[in-house]
mmCIF file of C-alpha atoms in Angstrom:
data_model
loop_
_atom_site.group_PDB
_atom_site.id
_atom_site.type_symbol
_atom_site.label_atom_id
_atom_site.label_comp_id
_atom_site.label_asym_id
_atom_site.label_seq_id
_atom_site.Cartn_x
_atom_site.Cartn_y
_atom_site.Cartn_z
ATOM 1 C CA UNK W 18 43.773 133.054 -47.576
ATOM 2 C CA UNK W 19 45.253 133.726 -51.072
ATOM 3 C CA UNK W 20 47.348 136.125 -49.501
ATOM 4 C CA UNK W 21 48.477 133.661 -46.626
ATOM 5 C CA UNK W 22 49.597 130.970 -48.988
ATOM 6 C CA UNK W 23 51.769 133.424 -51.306
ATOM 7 C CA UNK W 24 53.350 135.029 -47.891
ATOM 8 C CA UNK W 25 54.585 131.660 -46.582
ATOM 9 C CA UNK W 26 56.308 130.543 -49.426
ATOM 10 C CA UNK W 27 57.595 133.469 -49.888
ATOM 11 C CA UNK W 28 59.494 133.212 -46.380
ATOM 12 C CA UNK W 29 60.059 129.620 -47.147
ATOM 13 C CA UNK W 30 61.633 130.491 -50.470
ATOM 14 C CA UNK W 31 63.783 133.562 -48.374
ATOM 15 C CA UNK W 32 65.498 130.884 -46.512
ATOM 16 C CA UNK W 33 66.860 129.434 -49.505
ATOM 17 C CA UNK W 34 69.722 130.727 -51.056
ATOM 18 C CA UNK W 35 68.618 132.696 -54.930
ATOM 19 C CA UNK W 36 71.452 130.779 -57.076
ATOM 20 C CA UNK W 37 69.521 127.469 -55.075
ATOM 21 C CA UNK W 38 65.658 128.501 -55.650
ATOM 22 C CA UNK W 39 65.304 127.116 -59.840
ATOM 23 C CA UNK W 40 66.937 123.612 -58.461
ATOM 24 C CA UNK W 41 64.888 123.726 -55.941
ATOM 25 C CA UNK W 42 61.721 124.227 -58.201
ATOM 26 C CA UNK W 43 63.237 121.523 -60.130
ATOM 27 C CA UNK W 44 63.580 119.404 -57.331
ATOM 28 C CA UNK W 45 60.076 119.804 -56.681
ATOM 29 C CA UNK W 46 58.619 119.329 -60.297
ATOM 30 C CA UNK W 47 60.887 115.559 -59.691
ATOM 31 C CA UNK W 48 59.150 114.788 -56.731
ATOM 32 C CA UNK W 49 56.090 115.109 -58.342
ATOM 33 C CA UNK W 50 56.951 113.433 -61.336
ATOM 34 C CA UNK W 51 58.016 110.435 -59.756
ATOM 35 C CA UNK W 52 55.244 110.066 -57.664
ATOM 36 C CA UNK W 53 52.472 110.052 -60.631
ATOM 37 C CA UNK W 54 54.500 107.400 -62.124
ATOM 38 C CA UNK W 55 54.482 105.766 -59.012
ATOM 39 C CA UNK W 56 50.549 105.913 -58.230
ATOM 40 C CA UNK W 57 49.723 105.914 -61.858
ATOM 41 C CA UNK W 58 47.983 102.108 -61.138
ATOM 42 C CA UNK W 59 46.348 103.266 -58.645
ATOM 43 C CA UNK W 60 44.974 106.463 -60.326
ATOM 44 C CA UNK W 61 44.208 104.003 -63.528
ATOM 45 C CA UNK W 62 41.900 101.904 -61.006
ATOM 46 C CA UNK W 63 40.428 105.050 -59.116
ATOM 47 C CA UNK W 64 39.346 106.188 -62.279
ATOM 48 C CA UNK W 65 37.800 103.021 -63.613
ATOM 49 C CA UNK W 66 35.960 102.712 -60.072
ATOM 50 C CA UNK W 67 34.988 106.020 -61.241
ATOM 51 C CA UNK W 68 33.351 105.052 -64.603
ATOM 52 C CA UNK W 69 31.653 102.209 -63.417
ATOM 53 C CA UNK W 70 29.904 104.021 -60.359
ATOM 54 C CA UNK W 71 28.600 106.275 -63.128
ATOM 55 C CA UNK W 72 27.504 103.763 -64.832
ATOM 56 C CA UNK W 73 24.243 102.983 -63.073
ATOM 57 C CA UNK W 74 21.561 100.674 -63.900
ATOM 58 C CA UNK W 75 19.547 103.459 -66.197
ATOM 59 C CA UNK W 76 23.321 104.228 -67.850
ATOM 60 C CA UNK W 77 23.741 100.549 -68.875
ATOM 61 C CA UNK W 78 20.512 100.395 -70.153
ATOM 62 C CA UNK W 79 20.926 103.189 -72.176
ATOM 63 C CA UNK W 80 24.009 101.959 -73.674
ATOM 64 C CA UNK W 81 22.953 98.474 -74.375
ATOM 65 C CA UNK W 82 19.582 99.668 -75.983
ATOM 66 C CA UNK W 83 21.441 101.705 -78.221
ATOM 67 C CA UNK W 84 23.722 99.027 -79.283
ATOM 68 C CA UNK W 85 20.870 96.509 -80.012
ATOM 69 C CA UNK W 86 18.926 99.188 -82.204
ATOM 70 C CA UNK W 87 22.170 99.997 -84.147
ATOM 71 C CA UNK W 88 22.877 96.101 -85.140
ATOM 72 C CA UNK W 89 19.034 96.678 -85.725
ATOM 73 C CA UNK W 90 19.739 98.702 -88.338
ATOM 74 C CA UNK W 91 23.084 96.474 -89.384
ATOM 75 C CA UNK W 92 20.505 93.475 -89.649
ATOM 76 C CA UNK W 93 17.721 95.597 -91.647
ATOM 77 C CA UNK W 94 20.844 96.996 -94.525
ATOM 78 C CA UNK W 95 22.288 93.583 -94.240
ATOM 79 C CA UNK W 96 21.529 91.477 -97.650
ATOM 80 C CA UNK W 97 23.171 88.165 -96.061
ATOM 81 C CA UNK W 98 20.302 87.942 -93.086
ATOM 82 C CA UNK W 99 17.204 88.589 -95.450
ATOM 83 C CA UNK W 100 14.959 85.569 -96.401
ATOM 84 C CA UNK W 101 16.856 82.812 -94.221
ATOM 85 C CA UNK W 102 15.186 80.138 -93.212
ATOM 86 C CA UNK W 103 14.500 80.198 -89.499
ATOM 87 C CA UNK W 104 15.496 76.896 -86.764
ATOM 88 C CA UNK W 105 12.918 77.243 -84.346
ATOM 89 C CA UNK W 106 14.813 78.711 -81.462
ATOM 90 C CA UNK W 107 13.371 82.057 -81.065
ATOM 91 C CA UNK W 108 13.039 84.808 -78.334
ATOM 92 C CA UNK W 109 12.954 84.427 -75.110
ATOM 93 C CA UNK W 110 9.343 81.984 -75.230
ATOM 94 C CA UNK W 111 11.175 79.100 -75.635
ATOM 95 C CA UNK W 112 13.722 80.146 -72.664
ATOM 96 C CA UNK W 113 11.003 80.802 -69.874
ATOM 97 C CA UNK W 114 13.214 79.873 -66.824
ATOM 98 C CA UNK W 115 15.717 82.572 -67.838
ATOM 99 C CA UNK W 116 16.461 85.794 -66.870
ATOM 100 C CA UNK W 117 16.869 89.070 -68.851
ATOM 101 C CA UNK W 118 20.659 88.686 -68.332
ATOM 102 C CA UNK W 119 20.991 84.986 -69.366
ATOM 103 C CA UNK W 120 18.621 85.068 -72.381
ATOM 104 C CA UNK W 121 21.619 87.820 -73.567
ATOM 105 C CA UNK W 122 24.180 85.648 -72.014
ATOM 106 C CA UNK W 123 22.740 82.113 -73.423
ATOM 107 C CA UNK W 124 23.248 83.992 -77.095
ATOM 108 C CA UNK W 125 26.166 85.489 -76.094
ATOM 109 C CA UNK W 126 27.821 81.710 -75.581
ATOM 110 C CA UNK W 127 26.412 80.325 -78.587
ATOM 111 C CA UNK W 128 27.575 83.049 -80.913
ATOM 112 C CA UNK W 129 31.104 82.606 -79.458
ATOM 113 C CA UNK W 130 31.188 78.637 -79.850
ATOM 114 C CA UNK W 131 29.765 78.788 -83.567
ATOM 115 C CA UNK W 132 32.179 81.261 -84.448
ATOM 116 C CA UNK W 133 34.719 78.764 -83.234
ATOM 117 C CA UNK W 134 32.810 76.217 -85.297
ATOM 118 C CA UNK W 135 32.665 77.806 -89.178
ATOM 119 C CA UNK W 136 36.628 78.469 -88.669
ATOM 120 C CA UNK W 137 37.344 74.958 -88.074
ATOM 121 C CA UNK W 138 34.637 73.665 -90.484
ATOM 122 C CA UNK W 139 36.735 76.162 -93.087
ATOM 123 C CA UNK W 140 40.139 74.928 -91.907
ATOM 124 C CA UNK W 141 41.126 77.849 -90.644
ATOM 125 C CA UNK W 142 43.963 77.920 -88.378
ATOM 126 C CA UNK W 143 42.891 78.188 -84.606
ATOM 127 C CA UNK W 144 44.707 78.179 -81.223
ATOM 128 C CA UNK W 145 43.580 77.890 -77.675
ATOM 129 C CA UNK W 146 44.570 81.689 -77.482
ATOM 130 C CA UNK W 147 42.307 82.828 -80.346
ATOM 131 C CA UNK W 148 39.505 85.062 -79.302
ATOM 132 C CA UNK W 149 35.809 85.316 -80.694
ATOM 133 C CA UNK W 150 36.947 88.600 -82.216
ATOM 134 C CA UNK W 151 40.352 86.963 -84.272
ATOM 135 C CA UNK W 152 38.274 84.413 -85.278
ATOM 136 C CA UNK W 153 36.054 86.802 -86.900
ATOM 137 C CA UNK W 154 38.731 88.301 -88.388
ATOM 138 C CA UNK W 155 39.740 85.659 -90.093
ATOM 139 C CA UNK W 156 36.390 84.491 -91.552
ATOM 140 C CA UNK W 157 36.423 87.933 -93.150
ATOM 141 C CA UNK W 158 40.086 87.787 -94.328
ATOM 142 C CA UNK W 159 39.112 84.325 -95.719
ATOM 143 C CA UNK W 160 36.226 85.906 -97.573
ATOM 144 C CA UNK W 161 33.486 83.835 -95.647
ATOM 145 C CA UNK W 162 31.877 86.456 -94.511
ATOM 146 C CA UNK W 163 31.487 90.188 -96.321
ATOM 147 C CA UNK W 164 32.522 92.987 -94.649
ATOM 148 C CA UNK W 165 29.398 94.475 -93.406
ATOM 149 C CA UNK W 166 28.103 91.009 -91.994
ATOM 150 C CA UNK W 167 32.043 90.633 -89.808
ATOM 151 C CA UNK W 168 30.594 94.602 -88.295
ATOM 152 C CA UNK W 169 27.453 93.294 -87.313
ATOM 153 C CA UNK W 170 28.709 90.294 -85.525
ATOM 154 C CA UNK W 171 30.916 91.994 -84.011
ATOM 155 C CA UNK W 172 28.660 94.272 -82.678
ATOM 156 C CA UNK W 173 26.704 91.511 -80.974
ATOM 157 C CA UNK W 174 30.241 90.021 -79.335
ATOM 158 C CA UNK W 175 30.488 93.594 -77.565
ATOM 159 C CA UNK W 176 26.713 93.475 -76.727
ATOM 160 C CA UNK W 177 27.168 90.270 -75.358
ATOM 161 C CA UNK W 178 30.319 91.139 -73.476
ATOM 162 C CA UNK W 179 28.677 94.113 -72.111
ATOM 163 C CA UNK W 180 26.044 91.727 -70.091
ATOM 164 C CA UNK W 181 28.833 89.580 -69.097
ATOM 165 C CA UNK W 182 31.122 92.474 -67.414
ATOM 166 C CA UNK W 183 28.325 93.333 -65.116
ATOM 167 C CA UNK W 184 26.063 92.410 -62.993
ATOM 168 C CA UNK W 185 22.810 94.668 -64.186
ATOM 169 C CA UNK W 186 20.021 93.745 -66.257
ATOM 170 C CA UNK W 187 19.081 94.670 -69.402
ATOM 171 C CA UNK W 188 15.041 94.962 -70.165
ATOM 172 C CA UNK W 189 13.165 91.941 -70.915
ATOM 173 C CA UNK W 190 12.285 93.439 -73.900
ATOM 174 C CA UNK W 191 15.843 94.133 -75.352
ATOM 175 C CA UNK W 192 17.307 91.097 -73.996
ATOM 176 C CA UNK W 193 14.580 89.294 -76.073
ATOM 177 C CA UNK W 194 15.790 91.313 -79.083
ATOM 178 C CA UNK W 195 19.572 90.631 -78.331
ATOM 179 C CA UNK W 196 18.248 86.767 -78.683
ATOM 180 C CA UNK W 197 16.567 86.794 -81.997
ATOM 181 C CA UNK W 198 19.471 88.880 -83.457
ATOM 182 C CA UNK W 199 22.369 86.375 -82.310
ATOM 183 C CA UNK W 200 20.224 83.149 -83.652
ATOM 184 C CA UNK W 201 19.087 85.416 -86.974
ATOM 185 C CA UNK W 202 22.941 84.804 -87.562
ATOM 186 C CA UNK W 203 22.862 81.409 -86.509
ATOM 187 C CA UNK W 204 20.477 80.944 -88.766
ATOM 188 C CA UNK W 205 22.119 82.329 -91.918
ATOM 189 C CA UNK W 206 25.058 79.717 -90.629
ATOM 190 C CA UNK W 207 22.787 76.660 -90.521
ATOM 191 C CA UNK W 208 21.624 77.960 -94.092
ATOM 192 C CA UNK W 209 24.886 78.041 -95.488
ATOM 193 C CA UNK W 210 25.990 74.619 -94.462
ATOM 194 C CA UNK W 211 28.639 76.121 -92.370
ATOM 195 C CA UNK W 212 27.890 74.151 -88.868
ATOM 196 C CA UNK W 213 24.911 71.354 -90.724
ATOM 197 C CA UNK W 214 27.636 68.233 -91.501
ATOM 198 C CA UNK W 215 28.183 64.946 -91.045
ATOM 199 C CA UNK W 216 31.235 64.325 -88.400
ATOM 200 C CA UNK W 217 32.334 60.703 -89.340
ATOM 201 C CA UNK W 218 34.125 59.337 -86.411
ATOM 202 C CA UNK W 219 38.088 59.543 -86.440
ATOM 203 C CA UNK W 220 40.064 56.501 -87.013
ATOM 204 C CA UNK W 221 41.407 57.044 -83.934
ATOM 205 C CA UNK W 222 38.236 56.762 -82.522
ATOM 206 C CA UNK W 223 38.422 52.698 -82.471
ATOM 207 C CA UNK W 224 37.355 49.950 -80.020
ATOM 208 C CA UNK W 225 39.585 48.747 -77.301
ATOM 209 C CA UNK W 226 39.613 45.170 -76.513
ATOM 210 C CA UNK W 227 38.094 45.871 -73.404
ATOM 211 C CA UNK W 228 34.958 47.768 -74.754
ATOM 212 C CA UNK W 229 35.966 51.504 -74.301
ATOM 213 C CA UNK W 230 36.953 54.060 -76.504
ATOM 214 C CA UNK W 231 40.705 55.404 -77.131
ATOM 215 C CA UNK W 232 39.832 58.951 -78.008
ATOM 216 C CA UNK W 233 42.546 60.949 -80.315
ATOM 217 C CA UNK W 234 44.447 63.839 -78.867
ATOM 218 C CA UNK W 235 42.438 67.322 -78.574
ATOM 219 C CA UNK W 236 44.116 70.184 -80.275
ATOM 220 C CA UNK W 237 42.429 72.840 -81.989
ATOM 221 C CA UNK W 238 40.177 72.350 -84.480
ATOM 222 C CA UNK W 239 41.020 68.744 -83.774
ATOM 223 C CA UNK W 240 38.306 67.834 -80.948
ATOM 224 C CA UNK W 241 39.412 64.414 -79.203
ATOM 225 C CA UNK W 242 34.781 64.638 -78.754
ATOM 226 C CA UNK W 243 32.149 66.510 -78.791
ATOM 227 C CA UNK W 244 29.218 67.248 -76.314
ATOM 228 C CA UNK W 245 25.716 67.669 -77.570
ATOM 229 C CA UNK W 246 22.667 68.604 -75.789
ATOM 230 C CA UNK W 247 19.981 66.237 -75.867
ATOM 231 C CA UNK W 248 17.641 67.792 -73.170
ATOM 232 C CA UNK W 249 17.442 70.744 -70.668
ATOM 233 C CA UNK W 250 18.580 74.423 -71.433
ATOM 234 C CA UNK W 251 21.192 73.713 -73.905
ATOM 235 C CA UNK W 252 19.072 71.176 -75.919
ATOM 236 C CA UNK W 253 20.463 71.157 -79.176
ATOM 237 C CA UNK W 254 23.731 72.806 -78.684
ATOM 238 C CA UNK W 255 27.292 71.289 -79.268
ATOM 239 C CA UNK W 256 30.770 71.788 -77.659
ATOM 240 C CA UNK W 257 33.794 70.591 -78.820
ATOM 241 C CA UNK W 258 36.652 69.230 -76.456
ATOM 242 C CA UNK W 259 39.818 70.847 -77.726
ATOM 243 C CA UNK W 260 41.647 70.732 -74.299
ATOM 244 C CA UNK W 261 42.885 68.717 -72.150
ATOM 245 C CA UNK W 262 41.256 70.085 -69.189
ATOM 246 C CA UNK W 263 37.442 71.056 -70.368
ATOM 247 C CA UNK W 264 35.464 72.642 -67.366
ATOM 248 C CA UNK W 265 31.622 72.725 -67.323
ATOM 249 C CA UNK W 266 29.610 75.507 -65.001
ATOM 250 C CA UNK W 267 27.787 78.300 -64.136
ATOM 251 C CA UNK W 268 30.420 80.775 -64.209
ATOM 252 C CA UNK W 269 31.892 82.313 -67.380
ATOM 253 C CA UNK W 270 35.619 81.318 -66.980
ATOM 254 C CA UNK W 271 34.436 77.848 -67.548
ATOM 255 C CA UNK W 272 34.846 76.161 -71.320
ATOM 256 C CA UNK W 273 31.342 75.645 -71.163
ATOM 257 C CA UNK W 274 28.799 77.701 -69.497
ATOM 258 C CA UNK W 275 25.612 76.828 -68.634
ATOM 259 C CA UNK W 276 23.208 80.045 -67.865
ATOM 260 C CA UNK W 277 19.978 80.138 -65.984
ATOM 261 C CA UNK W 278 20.157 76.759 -64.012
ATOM 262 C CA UNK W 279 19.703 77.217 -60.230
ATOM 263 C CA UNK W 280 21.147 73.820 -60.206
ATOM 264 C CA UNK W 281 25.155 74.344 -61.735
ATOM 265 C CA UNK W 282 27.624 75.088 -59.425
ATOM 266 C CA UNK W 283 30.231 77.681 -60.358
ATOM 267 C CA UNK W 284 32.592 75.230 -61.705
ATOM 268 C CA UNK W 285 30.538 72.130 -61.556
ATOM 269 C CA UNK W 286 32.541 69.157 -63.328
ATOM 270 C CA UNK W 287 35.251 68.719 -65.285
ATOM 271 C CA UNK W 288 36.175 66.110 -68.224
ATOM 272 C CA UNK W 289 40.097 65.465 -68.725
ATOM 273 C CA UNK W 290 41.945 63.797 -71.497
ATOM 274 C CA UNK W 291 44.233 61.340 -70.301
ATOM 275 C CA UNK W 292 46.420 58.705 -72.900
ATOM 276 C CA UNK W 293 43.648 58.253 -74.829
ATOM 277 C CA UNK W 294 41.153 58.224 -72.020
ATOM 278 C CA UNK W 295 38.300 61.089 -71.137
ATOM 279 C CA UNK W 296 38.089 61.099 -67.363
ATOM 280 C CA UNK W 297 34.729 62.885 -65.831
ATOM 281 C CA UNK W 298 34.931 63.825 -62.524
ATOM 282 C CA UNK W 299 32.512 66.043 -60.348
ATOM 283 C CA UNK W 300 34.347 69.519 -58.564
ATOM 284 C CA UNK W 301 32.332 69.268 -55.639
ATOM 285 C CA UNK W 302 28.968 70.765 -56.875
ATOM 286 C CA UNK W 303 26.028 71.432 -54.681
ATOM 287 C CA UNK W 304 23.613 68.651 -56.688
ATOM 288 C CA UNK W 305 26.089 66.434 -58.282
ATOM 289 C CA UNK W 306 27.056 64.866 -61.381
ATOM 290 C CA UNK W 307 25.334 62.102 -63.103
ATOM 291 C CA UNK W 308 26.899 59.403 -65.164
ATOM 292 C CA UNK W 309 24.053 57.650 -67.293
ATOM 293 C CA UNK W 310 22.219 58.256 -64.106
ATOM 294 C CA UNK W 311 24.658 57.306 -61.339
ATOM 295 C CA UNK W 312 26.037 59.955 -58.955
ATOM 296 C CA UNK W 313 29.751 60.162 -59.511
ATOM 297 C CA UNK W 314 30.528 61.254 -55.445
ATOM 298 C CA UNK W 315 33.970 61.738 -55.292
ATOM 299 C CA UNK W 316 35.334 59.060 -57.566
ATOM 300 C CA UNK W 317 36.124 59.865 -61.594
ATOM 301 C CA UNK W 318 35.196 57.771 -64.315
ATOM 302 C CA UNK W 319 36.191 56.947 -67.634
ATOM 303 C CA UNK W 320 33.774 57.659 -70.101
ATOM 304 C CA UNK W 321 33.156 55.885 -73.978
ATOM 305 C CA UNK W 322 30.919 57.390 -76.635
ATOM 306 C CA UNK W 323 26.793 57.763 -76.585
ATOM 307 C CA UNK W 324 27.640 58.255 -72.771
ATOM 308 C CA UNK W 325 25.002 60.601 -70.676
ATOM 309 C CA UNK W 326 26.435 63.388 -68.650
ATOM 310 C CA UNK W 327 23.569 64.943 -66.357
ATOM 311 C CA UNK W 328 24.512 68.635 -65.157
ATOM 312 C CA UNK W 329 21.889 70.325 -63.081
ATOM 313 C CA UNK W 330 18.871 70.553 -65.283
ATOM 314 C CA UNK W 331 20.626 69.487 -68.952
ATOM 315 C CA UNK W 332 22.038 66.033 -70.353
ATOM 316 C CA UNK W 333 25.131 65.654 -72.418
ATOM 317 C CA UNK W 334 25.607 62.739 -74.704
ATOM 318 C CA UNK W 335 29.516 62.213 -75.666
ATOM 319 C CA UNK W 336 29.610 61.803 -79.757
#
């Protein structure tokens, strides 16, 4: 066969002229230049199709256990996280309803937004753009953090965003210790006063003569409100409204995601700042939206401070 293939180029080179064969080679070594540019997308994706089908459900496992035993080891060599005082929210007992996946991915959120949360409490600059990671970054520039605490949170942001990029599902067990390893640093926040403060209203934040609010301008670190928790999954959690367009649901492109609730649509409601106003409106979820207990159907409403905001299984007060 060997044989074949070297005997018909061989005639196929005899028909070309021998000052014309090396631009012909050259020629050839174009061709096939310009097409691997030209493919070199598509090769990219073929090859990340590639990685992922090898990376089956006993492959992710792998990797994420190994990742949760190193910051394991980050946490143990870590003097900042030994003797803090703990909050109460712990493994995945108090998180029944959840899932493997959203016990990481409930963490995984609340990392993120009190990351968010120490830079603006330290007056740290912040855009809209800024990821978790920058944001680290710059507690550790800033000297609020050492340097081996910044690597260990940062580990847990890749953990996190390892459960997010898939669909697979880590072991109860891990997933549990993925949990207690996020809020361990939550803790050692709440300990050093970084998120425990008292927010006194803005003066923008003032009375109209008709009885609502006039909230200021979001911007980062400049919240025109804030969410809070009061029941339901999130209880206890916060989320500040630094947009104009804030988007609440189940999936993760939303400004606030809410895990493990059969009841959130993908993106389930939305609150906009208009001119001072804070317009709720629902974005035609399965169960609805709840406005200190009425159904908003298809018509937005304005909404003032101490307001209740039901989504699926949690309530929202506006602060």
């Amino acid at each position: 066969m060997e044989h074949s293939k070297s005997s018909l180029l061989s005639t196929l080179l005899s028909w070309v002229p021998e000052e014309m064969r090396i631009w012909l080679l050259f020629l050839i070594i174009l061709t096939l230049i310009f097409f691997i540019v030209l493919f070199r997308q598509e090769i990219g994706r073929l090859l990340e199709r590639l990685r992922n089908f090898h990376l089956s459900k006993n492959g992710f496992e792998l990797v994420f256990e190994e990742n949760i035993k190193q910051a394991k080891q980050q946490k143990r060599q870590n003097a900042d996280l030994t003797g803090i005082s703990k909050t109460g929210i712990r493994l995945e007992a108090d998180y029944p309803n959840l899932s493997s996946r959203d016990l990481v991915l409930e963490a995984w959120v609340s990392l993120k937004q009190n990351i968010y949360d120490v830079v603006v409490a330290q007056k740290i600059q912040l855009t809209v753009a800024t990821s978790p990671f920058e944001a680290l970054g710059r507690l550790k520039s800033a000297n609020i953090i050492s340097a081996d605490l910044y690597n260990h949170i940062k580990l847990l942001l890749v953990i996190g965003r390892l459960a997010a990029d898939t669909t697979k599902i880590p072991s109860k067990r891990y997933a549990g210790s993925y949990h207690e390893l996020v809020y361990d640093v939550l803790d050692w926040m709440m300990s050093n006063a970084f998120l425990i403060k008292v927010h006194k209203p803005s003066e923008s934040f003032r009375k109209t003569q008709v009885g609502g609010d006039v909230f200021p301008s979001p911007s980062p670190g400049r919240p025109a409100a804030r969410l809070i928790a009061i029941s339901g999954p999130q209880k206890g959690h916060h989320y500040n409204l630094e947009k104009d367009i804030f988007t609440i649901g189940a999936n993760s492109n939303n400004d606030l995601m809410i895990v493990g609730d059969n009841f959130v649509s993908g993106t389930h409601a939305q609150l906009r700042y208009s001119k001072g106003c804070i317009i709720l409106s629902d974005k035609g979820s399965k169960n609805g939206t709840f406005l200190n207990g009425t159904k908003l159907n298809d018509v937005p409403m304005a909404v003032k401070t101490g307001d209740k905001i039901e989504i699926g299984n949690t309530i929202f007060e506006l602060n």
